[in-house]
GROMACS .gro file of C-alpha atoms in nm:
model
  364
    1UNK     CA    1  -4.916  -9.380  -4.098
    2UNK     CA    2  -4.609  -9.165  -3.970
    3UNK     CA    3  -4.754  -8.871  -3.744
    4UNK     CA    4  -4.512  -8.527  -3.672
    5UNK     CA    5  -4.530  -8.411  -3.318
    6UNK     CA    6  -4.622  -8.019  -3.317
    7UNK     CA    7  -4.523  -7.981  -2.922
    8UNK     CA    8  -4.211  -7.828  -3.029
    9UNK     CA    9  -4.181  -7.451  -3.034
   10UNK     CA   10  -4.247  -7.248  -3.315
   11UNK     CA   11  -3.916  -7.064  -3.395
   12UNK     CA   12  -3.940  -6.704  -3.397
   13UNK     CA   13  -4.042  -6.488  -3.681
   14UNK     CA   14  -3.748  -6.293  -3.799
   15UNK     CA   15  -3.946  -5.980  -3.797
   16UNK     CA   16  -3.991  -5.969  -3.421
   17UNK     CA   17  -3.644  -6.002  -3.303
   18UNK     CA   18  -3.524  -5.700  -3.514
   19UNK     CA   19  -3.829  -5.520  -3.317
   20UNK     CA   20  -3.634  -5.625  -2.982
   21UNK     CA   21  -3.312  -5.522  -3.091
   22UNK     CA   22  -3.472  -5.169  -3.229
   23UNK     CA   23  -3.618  -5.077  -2.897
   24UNK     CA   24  -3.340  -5.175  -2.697
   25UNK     CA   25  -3.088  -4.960  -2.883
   26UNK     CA   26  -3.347  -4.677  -2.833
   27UNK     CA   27  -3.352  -4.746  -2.435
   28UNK     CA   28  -2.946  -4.701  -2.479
   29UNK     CA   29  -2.987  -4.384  -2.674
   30UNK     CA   30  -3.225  -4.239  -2.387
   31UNK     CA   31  -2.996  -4.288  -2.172
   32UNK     CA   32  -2.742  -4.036  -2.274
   33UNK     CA   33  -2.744  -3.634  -2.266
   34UNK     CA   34  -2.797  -3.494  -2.624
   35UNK     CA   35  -2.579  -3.215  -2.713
   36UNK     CA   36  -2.847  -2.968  -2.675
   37UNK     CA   37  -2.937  -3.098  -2.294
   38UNK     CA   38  -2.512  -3.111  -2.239
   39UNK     CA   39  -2.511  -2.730  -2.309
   40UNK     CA   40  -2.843  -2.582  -2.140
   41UNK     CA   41  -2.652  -2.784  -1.826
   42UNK     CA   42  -2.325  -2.609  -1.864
   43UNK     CA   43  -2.535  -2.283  -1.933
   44UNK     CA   44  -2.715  -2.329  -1.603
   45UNK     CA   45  -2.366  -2.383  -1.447
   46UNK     CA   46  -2.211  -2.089  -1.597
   47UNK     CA   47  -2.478  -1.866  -1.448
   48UNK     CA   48  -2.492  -2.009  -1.063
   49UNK     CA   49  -2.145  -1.987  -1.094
   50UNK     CA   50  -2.177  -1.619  -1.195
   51UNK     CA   51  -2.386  -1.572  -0.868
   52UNK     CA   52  -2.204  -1.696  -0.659
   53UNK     CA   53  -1.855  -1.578  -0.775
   54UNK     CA   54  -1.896  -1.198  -0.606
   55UNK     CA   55  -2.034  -1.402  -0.281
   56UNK     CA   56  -1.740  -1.590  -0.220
   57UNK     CA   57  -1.503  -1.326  -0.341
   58UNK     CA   58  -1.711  -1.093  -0.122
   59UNK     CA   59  -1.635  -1.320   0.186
   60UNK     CA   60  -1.308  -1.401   0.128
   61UNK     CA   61  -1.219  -1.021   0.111
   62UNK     CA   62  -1.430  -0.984   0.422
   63UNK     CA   63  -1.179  -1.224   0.583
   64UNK     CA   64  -0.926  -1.080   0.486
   65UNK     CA   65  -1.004  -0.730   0.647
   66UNK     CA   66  -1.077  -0.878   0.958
   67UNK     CA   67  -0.755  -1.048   0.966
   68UNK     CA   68  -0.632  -0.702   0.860
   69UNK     CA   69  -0.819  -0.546   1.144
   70UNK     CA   70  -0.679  -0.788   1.412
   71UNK     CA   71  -0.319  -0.701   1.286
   72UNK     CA   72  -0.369  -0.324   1.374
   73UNK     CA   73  -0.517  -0.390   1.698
   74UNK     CA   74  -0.243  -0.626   1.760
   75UNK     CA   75   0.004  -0.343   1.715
   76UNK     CA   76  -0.208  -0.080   1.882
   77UNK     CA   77  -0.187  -0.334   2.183
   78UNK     CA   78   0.172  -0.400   2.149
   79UNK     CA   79   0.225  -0.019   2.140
   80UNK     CA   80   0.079   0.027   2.487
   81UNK     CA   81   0.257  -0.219   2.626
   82UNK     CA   82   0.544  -0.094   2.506
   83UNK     CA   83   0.458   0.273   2.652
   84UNK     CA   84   0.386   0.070   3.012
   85UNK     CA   85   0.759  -0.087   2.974
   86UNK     CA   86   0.914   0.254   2.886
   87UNK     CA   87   0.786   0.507   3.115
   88UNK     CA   88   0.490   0.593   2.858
   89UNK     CA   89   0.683   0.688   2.585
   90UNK     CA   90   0.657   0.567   2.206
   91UNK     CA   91   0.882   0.402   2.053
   92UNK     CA   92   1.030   0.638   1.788
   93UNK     CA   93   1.186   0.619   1.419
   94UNK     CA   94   1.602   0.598   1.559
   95UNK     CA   95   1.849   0.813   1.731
   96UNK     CA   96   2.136   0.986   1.685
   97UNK     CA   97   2.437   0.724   1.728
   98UNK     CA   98   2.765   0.785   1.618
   99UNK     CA   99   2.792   0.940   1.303
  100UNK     CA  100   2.488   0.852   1.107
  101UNK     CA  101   2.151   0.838   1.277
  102UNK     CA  102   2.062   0.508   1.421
  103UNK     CA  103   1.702   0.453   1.249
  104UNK     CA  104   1.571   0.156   1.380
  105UNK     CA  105   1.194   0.181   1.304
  106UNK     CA  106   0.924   0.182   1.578
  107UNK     CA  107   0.793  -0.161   1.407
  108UNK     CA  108   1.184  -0.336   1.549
  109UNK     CA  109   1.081  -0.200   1.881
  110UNK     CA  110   0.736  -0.340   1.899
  111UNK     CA  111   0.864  -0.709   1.852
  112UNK     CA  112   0.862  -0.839   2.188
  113UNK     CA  113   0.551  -0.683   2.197
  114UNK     CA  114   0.380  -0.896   1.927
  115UNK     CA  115   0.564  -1.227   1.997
  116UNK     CA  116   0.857  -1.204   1.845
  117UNK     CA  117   1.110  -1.235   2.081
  118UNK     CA  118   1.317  -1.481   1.879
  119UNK     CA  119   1.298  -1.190   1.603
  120UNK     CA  120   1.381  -0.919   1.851
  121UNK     CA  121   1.703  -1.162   1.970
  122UNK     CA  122   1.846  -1.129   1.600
  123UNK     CA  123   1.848  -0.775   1.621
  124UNK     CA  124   2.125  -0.585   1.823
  125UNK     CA  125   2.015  -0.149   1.859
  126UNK     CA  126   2.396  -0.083   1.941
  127UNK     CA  127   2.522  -0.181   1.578
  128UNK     CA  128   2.515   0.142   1.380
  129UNK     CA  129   2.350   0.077   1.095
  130UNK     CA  130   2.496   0.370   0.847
  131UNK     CA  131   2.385   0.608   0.569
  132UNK     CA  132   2.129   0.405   0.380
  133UNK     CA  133   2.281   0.571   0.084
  134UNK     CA  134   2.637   0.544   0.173
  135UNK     CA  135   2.700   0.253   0.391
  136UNK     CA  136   2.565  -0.093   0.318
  137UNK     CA  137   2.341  -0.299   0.615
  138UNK     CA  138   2.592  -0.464   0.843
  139UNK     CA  139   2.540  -0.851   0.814
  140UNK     CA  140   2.457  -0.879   1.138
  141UNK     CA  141   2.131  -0.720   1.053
  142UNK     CA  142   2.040  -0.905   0.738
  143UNK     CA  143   1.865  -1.206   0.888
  144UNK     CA  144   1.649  -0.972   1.058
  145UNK     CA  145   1.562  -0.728   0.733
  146UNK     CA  146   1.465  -1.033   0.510
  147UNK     CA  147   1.195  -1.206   0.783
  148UNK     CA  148   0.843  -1.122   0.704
  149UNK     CA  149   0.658  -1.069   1.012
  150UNK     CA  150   0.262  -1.173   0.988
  151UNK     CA  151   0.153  -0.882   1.193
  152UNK     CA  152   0.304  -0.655   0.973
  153UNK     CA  153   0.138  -0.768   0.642
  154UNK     CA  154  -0.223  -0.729   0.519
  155UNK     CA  155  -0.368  -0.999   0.338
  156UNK     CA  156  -0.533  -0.834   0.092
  157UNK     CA  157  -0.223  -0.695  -0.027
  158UNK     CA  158  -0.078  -0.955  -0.331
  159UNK     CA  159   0.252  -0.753  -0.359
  160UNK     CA  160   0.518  -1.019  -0.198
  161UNK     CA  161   0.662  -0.964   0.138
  162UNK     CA  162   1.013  -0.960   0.043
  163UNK     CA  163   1.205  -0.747  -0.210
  164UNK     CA  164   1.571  -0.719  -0.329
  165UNK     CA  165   1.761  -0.429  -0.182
  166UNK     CA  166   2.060  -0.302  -0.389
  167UNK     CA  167   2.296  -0.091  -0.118
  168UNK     CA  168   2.511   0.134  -0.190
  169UNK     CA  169   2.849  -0.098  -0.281
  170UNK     CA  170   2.640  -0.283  -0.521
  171UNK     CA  171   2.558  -0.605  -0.288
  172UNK     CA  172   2.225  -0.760  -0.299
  173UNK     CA  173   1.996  -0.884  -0.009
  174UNK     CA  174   1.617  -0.935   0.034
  175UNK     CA  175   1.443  -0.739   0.291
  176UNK     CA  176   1.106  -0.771   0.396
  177UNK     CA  177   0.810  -0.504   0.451
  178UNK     CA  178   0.531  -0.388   0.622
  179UNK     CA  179   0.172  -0.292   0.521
  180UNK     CA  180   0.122  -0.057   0.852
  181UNK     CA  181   0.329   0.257   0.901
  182UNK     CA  182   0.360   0.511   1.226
  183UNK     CA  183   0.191   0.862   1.251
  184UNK     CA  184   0.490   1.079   1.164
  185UNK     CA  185   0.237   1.387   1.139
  186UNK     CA  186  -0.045   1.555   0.919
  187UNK     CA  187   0.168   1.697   0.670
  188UNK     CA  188   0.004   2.033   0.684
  189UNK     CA  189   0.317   2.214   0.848
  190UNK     CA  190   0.507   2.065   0.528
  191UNK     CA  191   0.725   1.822   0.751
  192UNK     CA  192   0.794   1.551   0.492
  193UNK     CA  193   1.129   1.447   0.665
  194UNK     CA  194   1.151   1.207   0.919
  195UNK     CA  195   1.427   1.338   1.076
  196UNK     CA  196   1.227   1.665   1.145
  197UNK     CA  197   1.017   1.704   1.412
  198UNK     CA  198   0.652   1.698   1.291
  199UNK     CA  199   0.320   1.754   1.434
  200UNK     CA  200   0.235   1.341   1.515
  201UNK     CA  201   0.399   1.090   1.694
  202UNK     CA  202   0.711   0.937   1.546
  203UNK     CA  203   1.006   1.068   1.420
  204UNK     CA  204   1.378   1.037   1.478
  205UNK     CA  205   1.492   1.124   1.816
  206UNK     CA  206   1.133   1.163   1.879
  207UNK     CA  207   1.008   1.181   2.284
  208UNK     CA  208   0.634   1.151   2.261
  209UNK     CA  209   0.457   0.983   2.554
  210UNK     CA  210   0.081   0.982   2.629
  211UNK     CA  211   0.077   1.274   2.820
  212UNK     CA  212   0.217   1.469   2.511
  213UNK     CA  213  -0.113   1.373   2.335
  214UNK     CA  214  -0.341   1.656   2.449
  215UNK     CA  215  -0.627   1.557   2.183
  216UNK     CA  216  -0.694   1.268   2.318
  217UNK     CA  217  -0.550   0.942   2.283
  218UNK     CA  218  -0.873   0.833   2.068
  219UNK     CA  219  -0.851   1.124   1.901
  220UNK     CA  220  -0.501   1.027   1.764
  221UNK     CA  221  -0.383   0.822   1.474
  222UNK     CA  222  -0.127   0.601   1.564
  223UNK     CA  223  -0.055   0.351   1.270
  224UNK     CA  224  -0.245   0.343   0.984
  225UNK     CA  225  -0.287   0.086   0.678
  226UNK     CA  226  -0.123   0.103   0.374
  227UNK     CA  227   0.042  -0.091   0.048
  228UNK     CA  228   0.401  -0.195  -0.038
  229UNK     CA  229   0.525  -0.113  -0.362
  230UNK     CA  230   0.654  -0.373  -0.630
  231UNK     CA  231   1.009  -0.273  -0.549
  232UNK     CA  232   1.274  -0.110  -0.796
  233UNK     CA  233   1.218   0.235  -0.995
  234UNK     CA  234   1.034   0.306  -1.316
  235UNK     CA  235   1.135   0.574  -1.584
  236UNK     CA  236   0.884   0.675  -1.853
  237UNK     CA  237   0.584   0.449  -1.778
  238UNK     CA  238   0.290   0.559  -1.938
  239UNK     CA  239   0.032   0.716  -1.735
  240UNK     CA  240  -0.174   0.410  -1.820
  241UNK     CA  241   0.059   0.181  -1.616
  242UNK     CA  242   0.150   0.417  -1.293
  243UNK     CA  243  -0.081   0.381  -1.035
  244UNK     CA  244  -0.141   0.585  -0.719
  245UNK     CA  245  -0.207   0.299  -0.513
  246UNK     CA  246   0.195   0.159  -0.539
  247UNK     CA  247   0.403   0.394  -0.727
  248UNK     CA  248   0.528   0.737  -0.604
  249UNK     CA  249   0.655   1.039  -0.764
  250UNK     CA  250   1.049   1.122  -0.691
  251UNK     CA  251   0.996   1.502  -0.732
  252UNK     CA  252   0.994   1.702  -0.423
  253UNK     CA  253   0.673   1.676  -0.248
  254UNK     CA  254   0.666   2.065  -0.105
  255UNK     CA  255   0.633   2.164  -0.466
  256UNK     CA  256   0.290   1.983  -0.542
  257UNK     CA  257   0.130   2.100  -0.247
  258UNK     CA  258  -0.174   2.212  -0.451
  259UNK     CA  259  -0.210   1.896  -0.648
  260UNK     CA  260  -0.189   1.715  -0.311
  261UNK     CA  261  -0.484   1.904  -0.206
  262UNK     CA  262  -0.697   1.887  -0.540
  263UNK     CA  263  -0.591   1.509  -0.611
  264UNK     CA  264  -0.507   1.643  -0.956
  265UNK     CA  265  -0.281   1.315  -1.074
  266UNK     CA  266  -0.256   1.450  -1.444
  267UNK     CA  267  -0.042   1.769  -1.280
  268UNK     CA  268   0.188   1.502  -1.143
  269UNK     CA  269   0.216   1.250  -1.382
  270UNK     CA  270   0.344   1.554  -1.655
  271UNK     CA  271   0.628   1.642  -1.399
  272UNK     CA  272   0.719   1.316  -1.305
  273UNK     CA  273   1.053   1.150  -1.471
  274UNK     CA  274   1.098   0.848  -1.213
  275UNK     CA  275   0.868   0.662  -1.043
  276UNK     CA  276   0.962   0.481  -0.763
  277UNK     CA  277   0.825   0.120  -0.656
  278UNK     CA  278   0.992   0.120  -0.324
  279UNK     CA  279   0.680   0.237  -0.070
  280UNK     CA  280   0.714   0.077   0.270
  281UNK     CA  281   0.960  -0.219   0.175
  282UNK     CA  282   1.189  -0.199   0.475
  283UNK     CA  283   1.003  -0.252   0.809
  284UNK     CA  284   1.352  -0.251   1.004
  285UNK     CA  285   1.453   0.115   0.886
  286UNK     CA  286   1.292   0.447   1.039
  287UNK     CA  287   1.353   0.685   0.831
  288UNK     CA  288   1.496   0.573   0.490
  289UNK     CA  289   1.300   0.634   0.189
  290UNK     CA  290   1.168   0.282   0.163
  291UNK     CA  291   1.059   0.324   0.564
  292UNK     CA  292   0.744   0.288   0.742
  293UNK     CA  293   0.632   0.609   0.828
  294UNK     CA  294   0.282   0.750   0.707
  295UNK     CA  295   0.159   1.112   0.661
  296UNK     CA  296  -0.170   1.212   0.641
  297UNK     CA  297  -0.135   1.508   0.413
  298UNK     CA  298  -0.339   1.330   0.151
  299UNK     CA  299  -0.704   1.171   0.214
  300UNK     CA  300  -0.689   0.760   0.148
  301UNK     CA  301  -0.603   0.582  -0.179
  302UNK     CA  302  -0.560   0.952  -0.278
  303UNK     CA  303  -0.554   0.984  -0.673
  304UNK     CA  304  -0.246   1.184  -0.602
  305UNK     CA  305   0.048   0.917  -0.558
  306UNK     CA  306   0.278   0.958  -0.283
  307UNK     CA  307   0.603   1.103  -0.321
  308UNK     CA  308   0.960   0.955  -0.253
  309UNK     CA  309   1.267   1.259  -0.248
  310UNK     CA  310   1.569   1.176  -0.105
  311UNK     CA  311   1.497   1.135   0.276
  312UNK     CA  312   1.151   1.354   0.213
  313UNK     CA  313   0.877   1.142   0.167
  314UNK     CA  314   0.484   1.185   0.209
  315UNK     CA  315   0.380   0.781   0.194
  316UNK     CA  316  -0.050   0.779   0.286
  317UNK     CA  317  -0.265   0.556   0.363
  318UNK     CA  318  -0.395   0.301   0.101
  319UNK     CA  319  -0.579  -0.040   0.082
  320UNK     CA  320  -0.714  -0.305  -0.146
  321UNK     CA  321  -1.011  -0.289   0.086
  322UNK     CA  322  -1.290  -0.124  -0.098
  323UNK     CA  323  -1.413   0.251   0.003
  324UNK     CA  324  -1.097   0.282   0.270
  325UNK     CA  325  -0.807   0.200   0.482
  326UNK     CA  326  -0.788   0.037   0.844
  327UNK     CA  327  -0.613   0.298   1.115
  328UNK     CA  328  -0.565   0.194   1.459
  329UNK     CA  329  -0.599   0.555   1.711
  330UNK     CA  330  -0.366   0.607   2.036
  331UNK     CA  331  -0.609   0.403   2.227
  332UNK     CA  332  -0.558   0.064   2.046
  333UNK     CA  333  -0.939   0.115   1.890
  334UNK     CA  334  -0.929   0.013   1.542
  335UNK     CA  335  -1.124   0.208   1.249
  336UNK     CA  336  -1.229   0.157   0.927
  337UNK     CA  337  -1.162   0.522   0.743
  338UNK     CA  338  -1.369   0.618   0.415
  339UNK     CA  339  -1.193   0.707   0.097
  340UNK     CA  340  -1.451   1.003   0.180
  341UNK     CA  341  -1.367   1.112   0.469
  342UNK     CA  342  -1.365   1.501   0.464
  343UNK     CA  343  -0.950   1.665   0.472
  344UNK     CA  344  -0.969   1.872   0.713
  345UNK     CA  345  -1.129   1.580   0.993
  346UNK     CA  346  -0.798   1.365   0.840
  347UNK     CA  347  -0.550   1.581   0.921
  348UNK     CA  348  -0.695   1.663   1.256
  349UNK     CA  349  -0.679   1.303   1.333
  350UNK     CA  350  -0.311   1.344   1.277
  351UNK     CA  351  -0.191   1.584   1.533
  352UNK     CA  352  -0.152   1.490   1.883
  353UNK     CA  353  -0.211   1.856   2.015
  354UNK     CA  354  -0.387   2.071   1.705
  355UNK     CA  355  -0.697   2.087   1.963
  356UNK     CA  356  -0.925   2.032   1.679
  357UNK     CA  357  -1.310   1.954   1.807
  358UNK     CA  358  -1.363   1.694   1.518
  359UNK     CA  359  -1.142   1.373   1.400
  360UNK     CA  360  -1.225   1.077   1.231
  361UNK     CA  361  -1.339   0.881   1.608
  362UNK     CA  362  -1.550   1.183   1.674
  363UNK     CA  363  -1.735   1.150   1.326
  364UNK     CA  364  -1.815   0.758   1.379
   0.00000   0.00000   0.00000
């Protein structure tokens, strides 16, 4: 009799191998996010990301104030060093050379002051610079009027450094500006022209020293923060698209006195035709239109913009920094100043002899 051997293996039922293969292909699926799971993660995303947005933005901006801060007591440094080279005296917004005043601004002769004696070399106070409405920049003085200097610029600011200036034969050339401008005076005894002698501490032909401060160097305003302007003029923006912070009326300031005072913008806007973009683009000039000279008739980041008319000018102080504006005082202490802060303690902190009892220092 043939026997069959049963030691080999059984082969395996059909039915349990598609078992195998069905839980395996579930393990796989397991594996992967479903499209509900995909969007509660980017939903938790979105919302940490929503936290901690305003943190980081809120440090960054904190950075960039202090960097802002160290720039003003940078120059308030420089400026008494400056004094202790010159017999105590401030440097001042030009002179009379010959013919046109010579208005090299107090920022040129702070250079050396703030490092920047290869800066300072370029620049040659004996070359009469001219009518900046008549006469265009000699060339020895452009290489100088296009370099942005780091002390001079706020970061916070996002208006570029440089801007085109168009002089008066039609030539182009970039020039560069400056976020800090020089006490010129309060405003209140209606001296809007730099070329006038005002109630603060730079003007041209100016002769201030410390000893001519009798409120008190901390007391004083020396520089004070504010913003450049996108360059160029505007005619018949809408009010929507004009504001304060960088644009400035080209009427004649002494006849909006009241709206100054009451920060009534709509007044101004109505009797505005051109606006002008050209707020503090031209750190190397004193006392042309586009200068850096600041008057304190107006509180900061006034609702009121500043005004631009002919030489005339009433530029304020401004920031991007929220609630107020960095000012640096006659003794190189550094303050943040409140959008707040009540008028008649601003101008006081203006004057260099109004023998006020309270300024902005006193008040802190």
């Amino acid at each position: 009799m043939i026997t069959v051997s049963s030691s080999s293996p059984s082969p395996t039922p059909p039915h349990r191998t598609k078992h195998a293969a069905s839980d395996s292909a579930r393990s796989q699926r397991r594996d992967a996010f479903t499209l509900v799971e995909l969007l509660v993660v980017i939903a938790i995303i979105g919302v940490l990301v929503g936290l901690l947005l305003p943190a980081v933005q809120a440090a960054r901006e904190a950075a960039r104030r202090m960097s802002c801060s160290n720039n003003m007591k940078q120059i308030g440094l420089a400026l008494h060093n400056y004094a202790s080279a010159y017999n105590e005296h401030f440097p001042n917004a030009g002179y009379d050379g010959i013919g046109y005043l010579n208005d090299y601004s107090p920022q040129a002769k702070l250079l050396p002051f703030l490092e920047q004696q290869n800066l300072m070399e370029l620049i040659d106070f004996n070359v009469q610079m001219g009518h900046p409405g008549k006469d265009d920049l000699p060339m020895e003085l452009h290489e100088a009027a296009q370099t942005a200097v780091p002390a001079f610029l706020c970061p916070s600011d996002p208006e570029p450094a440089e801007h085109i200036l168009t002089m008066p034969s039609g030539a182009e050339i970039p020039i560069a500006g400056t976020n800090y401008g020089m006490n010129q005076g309060s405003g209140v005894d209606h001296s809007f022209h730099p070329s006038y002698e005002a109630d603060g501490l730079c003007w041209a032909n100016a002769k201030i020293r410390f000893a001519s401060i009798l409120d008190g160097t901390s007391n004083t305003l020396a520089f004070a923060e504010t913003l450049r302007g996108p360059g160029g003029d505007a005619a018949g923006l809408p009010n929507n698209l004009i504001t304060s912070q960088i644009y400035r009326s080209t009427e004649n300031p002494s006849d909006f006195l009241n709206e100054m005072d009451s920060g009534d913008f709509d007044a101004v806007y109505d009797a505005t035709t051109t606006w002008s973009g050209t707020r503090c683009e031209y750190w190397l000039r004193g006392t042309a239109p586009n200068g850096p000279l600041l008057v304190g008739r107006m509180t900061p980041n006034s609702r009121v913009p500043d005004f631009t008319y002919r030489s005339a000018k009433v530029n304020t102080a401004r920031s991007n920094h929220t609630g107020g504006a960095m000012a640096v005082f006659a003794d190189g202490s550094v303050h943040f100043v409140t959008d707040s802060v009540d008028r008649e303690v601003w101008h006081a902190s203006w004057t260099r002899m109004g023998r006020e009892v309270e300024t902005v220092t006193s008040q802190q």
